[in-house]
mmCIF file of C-alpha atoms in Angstrom:
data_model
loop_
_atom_site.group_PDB
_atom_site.id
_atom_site.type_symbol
_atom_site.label_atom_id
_atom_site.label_comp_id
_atom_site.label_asym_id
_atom_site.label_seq_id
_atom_site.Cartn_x
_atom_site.Cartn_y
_atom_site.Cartn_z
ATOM 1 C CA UNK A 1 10.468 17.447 54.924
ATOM 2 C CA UNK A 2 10.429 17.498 58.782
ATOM 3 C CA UNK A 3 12.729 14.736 59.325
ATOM 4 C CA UNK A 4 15.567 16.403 57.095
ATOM 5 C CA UNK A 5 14.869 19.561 59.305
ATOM 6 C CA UNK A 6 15.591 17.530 62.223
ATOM 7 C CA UNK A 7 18.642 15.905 60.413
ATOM 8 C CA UNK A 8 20.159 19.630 59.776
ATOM 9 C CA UNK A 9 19.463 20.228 63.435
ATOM 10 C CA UNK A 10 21.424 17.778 64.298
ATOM 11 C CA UNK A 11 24.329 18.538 62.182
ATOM 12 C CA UNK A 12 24.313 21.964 63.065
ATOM 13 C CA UNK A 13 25.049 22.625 66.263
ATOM 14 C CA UNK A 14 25.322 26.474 67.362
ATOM 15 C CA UNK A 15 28.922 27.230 66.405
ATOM 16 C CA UNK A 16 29.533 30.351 64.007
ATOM 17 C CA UNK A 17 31.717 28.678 61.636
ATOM 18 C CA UNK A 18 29.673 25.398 60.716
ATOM 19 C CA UNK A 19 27.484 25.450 57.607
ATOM 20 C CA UNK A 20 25.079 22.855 55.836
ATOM 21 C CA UNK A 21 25.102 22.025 52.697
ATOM 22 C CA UNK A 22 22.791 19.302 50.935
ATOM 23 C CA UNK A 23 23.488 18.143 47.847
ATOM 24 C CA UNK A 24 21.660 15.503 45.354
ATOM 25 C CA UNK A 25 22.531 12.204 44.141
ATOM 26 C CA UNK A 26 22.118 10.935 40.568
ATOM 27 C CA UNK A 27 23.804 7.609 40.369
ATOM 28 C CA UNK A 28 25.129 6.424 43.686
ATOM 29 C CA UNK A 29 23.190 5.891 47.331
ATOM 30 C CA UNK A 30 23.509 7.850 50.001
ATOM 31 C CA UNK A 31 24.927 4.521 51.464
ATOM 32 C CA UNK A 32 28.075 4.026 49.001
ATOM 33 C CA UNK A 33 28.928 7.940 48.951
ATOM 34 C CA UNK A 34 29.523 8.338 52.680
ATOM 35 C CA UNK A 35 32.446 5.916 53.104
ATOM 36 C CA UNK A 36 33.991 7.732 49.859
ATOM 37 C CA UNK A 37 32.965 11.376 51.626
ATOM 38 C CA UNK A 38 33.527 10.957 55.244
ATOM 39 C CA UNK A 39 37.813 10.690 55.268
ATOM 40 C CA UNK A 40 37.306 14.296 53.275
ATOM 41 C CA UNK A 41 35.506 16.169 56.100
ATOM 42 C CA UNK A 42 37.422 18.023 58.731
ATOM 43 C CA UNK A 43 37.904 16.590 62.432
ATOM 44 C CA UNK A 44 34.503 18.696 63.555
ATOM 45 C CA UNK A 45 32.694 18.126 60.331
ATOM 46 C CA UNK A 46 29.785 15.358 59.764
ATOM 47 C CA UNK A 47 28.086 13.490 56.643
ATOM 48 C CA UNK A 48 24.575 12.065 56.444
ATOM 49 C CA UNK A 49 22.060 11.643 53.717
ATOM 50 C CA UNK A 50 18.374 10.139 53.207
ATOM 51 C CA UNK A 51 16.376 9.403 50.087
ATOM 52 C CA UNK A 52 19.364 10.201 47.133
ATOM 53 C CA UNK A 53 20.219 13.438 49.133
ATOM 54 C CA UNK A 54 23.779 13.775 51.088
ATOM 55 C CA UNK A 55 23.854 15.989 53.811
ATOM 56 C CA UNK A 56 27.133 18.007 54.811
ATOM 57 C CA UNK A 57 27.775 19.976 57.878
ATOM 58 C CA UNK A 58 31.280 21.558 58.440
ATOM 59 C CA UNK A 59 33.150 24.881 57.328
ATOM 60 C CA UNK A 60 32.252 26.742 54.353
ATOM 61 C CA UNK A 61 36.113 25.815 52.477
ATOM 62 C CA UNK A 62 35.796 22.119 53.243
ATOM 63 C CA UNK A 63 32.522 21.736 52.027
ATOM 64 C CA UNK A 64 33.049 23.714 48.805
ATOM 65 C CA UNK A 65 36.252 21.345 48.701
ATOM 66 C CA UNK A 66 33.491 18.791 48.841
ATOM 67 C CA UNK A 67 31.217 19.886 46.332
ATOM 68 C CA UNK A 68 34.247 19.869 43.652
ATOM 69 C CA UNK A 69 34.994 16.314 44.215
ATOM 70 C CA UNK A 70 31.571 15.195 44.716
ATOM 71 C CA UNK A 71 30.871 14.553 40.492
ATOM 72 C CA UNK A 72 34.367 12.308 40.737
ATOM 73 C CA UNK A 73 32.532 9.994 43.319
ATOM 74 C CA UNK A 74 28.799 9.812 42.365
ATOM 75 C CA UNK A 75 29.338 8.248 38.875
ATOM 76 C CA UNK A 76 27.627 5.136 37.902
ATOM 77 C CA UNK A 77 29.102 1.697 39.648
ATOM 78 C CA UNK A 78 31.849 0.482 37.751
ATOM 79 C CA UNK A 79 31.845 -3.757 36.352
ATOM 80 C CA UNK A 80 34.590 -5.949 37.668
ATOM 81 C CA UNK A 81 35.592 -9.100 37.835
ATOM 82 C CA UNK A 82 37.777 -10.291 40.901
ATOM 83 C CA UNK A 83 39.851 -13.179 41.138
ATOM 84 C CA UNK A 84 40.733 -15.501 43.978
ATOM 85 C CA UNK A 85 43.658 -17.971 43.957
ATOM 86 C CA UNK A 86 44.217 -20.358 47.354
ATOM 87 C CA UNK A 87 47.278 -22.231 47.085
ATOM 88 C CA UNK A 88 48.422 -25.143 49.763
ATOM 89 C CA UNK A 89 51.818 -27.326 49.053
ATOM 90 C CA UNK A 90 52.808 -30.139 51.217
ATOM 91 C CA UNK A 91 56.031 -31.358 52.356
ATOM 92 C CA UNK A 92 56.308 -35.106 53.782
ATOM 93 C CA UNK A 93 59.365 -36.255 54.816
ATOM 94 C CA UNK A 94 59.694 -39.650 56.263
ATOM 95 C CA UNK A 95 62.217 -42.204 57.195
ATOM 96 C CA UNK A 96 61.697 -45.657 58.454
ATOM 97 C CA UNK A 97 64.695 -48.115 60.091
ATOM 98 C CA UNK A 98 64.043 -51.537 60.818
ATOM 99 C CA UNK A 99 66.315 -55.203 60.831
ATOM 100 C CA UNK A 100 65.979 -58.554 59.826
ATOM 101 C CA UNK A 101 67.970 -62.085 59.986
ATOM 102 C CA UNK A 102 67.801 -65.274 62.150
ATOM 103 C CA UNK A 103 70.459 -65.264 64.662
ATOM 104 C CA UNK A 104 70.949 -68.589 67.138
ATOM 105 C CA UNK A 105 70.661 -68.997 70.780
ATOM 106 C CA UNK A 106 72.264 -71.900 70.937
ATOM 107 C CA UNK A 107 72.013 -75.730 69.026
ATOM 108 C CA UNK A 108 68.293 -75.751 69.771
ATOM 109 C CA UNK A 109 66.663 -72.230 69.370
ATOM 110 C CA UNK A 110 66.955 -69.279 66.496
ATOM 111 C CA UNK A 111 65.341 -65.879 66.733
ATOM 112 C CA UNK A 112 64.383 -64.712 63.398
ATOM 113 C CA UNK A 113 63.382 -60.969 63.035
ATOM 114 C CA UNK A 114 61.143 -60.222 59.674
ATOM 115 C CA UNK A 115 61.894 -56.360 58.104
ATOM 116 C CA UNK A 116 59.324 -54.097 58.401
ATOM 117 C CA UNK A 117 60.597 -51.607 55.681
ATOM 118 C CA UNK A 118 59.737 -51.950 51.850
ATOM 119 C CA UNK A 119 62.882 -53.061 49.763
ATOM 120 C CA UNK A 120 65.286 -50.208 48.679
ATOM 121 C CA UNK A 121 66.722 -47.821 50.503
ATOM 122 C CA UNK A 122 70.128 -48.315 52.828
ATOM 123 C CA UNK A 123 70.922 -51.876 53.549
ATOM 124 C CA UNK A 124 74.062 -53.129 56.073
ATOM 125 C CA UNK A 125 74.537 -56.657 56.330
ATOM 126 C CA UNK A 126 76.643 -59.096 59.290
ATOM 127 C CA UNK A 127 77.365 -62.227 59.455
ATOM 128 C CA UNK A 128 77.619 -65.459 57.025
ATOM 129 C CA UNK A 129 75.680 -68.456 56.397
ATOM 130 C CA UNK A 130 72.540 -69.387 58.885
ATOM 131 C CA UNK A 131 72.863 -66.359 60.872
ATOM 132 C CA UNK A 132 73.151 -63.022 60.043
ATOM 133 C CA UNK A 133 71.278 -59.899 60.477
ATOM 134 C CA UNK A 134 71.187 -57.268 58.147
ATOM 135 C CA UNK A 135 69.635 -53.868 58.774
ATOM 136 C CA UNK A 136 67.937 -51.419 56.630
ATOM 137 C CA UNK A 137 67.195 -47.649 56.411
ATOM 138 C CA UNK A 138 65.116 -45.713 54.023
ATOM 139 C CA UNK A 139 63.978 -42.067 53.711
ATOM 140 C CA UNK A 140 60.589 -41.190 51.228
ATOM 141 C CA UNK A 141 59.595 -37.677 50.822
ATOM 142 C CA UNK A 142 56.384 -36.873 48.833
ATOM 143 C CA UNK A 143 55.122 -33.452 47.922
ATOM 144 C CA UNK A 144 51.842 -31.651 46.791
ATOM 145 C CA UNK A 145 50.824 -28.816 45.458
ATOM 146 C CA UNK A 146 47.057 -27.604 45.103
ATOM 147 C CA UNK A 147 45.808 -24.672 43.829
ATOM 148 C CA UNK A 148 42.341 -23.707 42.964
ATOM 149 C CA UNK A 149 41.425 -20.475 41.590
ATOM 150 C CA UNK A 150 37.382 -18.903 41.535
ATOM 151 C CA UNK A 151 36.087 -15.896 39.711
ATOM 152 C CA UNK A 152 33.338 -13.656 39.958
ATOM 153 C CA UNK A 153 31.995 -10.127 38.646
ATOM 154 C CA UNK A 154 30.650 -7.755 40.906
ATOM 155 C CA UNK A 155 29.377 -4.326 40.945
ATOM 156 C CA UNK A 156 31.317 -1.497 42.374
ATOM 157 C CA UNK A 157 29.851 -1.153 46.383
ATOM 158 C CA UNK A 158 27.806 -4.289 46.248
ATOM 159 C CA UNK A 159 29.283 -7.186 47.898
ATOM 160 C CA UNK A 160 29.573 -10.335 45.923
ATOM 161 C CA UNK A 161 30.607 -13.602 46.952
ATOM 162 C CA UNK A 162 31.277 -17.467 45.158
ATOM 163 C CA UNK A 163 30.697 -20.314 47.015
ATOM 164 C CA UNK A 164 31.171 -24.141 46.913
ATOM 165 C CA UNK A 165 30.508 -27.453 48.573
ATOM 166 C CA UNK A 166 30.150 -30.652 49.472
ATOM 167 C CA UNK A 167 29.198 -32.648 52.371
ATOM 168 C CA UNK A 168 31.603 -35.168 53.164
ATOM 169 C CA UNK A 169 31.029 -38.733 55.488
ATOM 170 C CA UNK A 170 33.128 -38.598 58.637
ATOM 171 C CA UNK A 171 33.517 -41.640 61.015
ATOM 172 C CA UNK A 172 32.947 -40.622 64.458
ATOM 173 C CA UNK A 173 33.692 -43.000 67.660
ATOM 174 C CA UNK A 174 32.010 -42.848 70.966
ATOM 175 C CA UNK A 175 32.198 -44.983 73.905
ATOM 176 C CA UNK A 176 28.755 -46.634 74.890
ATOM 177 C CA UNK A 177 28.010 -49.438 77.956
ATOM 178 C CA UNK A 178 26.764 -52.886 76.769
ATOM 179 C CA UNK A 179 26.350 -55.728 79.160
ATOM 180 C CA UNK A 180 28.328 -54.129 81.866
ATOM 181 C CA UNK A 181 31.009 -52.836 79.327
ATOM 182 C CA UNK A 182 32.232 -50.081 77.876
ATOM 183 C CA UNK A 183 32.435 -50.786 73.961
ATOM 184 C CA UNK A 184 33.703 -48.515 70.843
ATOM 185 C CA UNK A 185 30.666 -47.408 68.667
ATOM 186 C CA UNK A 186 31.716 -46.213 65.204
ATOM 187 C CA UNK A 187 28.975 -44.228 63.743
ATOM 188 C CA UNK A 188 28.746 -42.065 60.170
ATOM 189 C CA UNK A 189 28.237 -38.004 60.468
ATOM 190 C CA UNK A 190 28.337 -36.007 57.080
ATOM 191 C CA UNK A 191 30.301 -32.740 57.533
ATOM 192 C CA UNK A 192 30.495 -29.730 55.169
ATOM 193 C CA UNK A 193 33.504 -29.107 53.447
ATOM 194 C CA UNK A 194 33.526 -25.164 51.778
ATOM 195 C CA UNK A 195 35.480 -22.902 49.621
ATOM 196 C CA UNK A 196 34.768 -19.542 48.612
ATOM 197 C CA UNK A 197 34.690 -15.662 49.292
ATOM 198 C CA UNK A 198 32.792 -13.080 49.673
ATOM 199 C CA UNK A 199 33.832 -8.832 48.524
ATOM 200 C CA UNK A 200 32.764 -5.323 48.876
ATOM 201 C CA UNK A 201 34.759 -3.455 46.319
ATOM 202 C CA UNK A 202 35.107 0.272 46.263
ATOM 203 C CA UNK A 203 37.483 2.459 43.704
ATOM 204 C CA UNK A 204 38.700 5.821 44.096
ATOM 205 C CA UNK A 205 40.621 6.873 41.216
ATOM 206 C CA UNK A 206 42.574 3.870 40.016
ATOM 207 C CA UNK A 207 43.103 1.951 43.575
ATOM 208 C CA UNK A 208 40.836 -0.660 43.726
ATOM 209 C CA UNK A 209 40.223 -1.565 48.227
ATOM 210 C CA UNK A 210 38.252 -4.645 48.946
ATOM 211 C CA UNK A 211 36.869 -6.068 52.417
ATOM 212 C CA UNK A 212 37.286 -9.313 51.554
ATOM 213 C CA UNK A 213 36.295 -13.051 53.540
ATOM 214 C CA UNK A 214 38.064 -16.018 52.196
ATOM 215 C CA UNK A 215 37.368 -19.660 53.300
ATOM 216 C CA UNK A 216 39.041 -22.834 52.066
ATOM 217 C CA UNK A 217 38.409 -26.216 53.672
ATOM 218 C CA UNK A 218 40.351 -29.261 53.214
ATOM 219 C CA UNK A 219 39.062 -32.916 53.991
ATOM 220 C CA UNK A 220 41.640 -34.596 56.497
ATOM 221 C CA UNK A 221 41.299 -37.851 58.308
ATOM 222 C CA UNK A 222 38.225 -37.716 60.251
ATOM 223 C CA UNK A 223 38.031 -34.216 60.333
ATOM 224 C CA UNK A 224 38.212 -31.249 58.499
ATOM 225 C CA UNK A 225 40.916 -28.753 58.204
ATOM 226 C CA UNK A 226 39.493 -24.759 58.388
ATOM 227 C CA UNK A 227 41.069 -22.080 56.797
ATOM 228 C CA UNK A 228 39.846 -18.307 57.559
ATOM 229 C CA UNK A 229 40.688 -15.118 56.295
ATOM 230 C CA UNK A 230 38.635 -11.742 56.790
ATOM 231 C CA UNK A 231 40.926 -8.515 55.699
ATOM 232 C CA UNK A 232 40.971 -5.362 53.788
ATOM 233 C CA UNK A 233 43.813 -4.750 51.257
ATOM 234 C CA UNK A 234 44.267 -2.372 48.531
ATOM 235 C CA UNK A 235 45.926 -1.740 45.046
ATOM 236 C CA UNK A 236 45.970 -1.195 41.477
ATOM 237 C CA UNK A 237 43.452 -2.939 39.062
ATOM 238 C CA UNK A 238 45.359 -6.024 37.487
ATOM 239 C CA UNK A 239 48.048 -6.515 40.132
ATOM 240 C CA UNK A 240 48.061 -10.025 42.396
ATOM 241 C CA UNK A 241 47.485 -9.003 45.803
ATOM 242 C CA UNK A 242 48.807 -11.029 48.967
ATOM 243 C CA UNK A 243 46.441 -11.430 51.658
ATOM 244 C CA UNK A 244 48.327 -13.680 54.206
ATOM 245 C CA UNK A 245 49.102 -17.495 54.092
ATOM 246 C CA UNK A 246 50.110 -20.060 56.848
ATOM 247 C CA UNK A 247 52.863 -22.406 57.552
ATOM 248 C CA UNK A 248 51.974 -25.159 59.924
ATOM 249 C CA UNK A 249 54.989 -28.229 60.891
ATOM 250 C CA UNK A 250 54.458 -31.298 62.549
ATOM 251 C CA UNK A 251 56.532 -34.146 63.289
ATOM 252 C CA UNK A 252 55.292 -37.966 64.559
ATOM 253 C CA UNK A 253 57.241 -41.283 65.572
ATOM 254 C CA UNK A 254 57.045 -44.525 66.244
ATOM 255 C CA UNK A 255 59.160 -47.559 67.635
ATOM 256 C CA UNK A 256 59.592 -51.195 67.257
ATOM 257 C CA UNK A 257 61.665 -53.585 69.207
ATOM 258 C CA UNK A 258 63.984 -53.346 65.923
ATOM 259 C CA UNK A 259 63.222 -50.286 63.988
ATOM 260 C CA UNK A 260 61.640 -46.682 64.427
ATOM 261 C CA UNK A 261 59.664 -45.107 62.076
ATOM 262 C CA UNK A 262 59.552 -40.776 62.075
ATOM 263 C CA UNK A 263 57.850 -38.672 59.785
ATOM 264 C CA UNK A 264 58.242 -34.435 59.634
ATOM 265 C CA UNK A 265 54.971 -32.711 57.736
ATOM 266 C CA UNK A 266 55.265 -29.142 56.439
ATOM 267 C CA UNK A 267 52.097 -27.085 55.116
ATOM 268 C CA UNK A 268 51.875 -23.522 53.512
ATOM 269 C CA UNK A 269 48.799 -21.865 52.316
ATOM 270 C CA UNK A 270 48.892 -18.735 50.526
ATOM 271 C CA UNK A 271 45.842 -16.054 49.203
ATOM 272 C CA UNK A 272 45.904 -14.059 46.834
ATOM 273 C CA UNK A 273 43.126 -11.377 44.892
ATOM 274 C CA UNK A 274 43.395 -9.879 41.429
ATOM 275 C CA UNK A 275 40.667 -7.143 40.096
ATOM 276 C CA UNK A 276 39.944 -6.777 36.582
ATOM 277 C CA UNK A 277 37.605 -3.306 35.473
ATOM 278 C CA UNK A 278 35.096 -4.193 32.834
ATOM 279 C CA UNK A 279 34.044 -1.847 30.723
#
């Protein structure tokens, strides 16, 4: 009993117009009704609680304002089960030039060049007979698409979260001194590859507002490619939600005495959250 009269104390300070009310809880804590109660006081007003009790301090309207909505809020946690779709595609476009043929130097030496590049593709051919070259161009673009979807039912205000893995073996190379020289040491290290979420729902009225942490990892080549995503979004129960996505491009060449190789990569990730009320 003392330490709510200090609590009102310190609510109250001595202005004329500010009043304390203190009002029971039946079905939620004092710790899920003041997120829902707090953007309803006025600028000077204030909102604590202990043991199933919330405590109000502000003007006499906006607390009776308060005290109407109050039943709306504390009402037993609602069932729900929230979906999580992570989608990456992958765009590879590459194109690879290269030349062969046997062309003479002269009555007693040939240079003969051996193709590089896999049959098909763009040929041009010159010359006739012994010598000729003949030169060859092809382009190869592949594309992915992965998407992976994870459930889970939570309770209104109670954070719930889905998580999987798998430690994968990465090859890791350090330099080392043996015998006066510096060597390549190739060594195995597992690392953890992840996927999941975690939520904290809360509803008020029929929007649905999550804080939400999604994590996807993908295996590359010796390492592993992160993706993070901590937000808050809100909407209606049953709608897909967007919560971001990335687009990364990259582009890589080589080059041969007859031929160059090139290859352009495109990546897009996209996120998005569904909530389903249970009854």
């Amino acid at each position: 009993m003392r330490r709510i009269i200090v609590m009102l104390l310190c609510l109250c300070p001595l202005i004329a117009s500010a009043e304390v009310l203190v009002l029971p809880l039946q079905h939620r804590t004092v710790e899920e009704i003041l997120p829902l109660v707090r953007p309803l006081l006025e600028p000077d007003g204030a909102a604590t609680g202990m043991n199933s009790q919330l405590i109000l301090r502000g003007s006499a309207q906006n607390l009776a304002e308060i005290r109407a909505i109050l039943p709306t809020l504390d009402v037993a946690a609602r069932r729900m089960r929230i979906w999580v779709r992570q989608g990456l595609s992958r765009r590879d476009d590459g194109r690879q030039v290269g030349a062969s043929g046997t062309v003479g130097l002269g009555r007693d030496a040939r240079v003969t060049v051996v193709d590089p590049v896999p049959a098909g593709g763009l040929v041009i051919q010159s010359g006739q007979g012994a010598d000729g070259l003949s030169a060859r161009m092809q382009a190869v673009r592949n594309e992915t698409a992965d998407e992976r979807t994870q459930q889970v039912q939570a309770l209104e205000g109670h954070p719930a979260q889905i998580r999987i893995g798998q430690s994968l073996p990465m090859v890791q190379r350090q330099w080392a001194q043996a015998g006066g020289q510096l060597q390549v040491v190739e060594s195995i290290a597992y690392r953890e590859v992840e996927s999941g979420f975690q939520a904290l729902p809360r509803i008020s009225g029929n929007t649905v507002t999550l804080e939400i942490y999604v994590q996807n990892d993908q295996p590359g080549v010796a390492v592993v490619n992160t993706q993070r995503l901590l937000t808050t979004v809100s909407g209606r129960p049953g709608e897909w939600l967007s919560l971001g996505g990335q687009q990364r491009q990259g582009t890589q060449g080589a080059s041969r005495v007859l031929g160059a190789d090139s290859q352009k990569l495109e990546e897009l990730s996209s996120v998005q959250l569904k909530v389903e009320l249970l009854p």
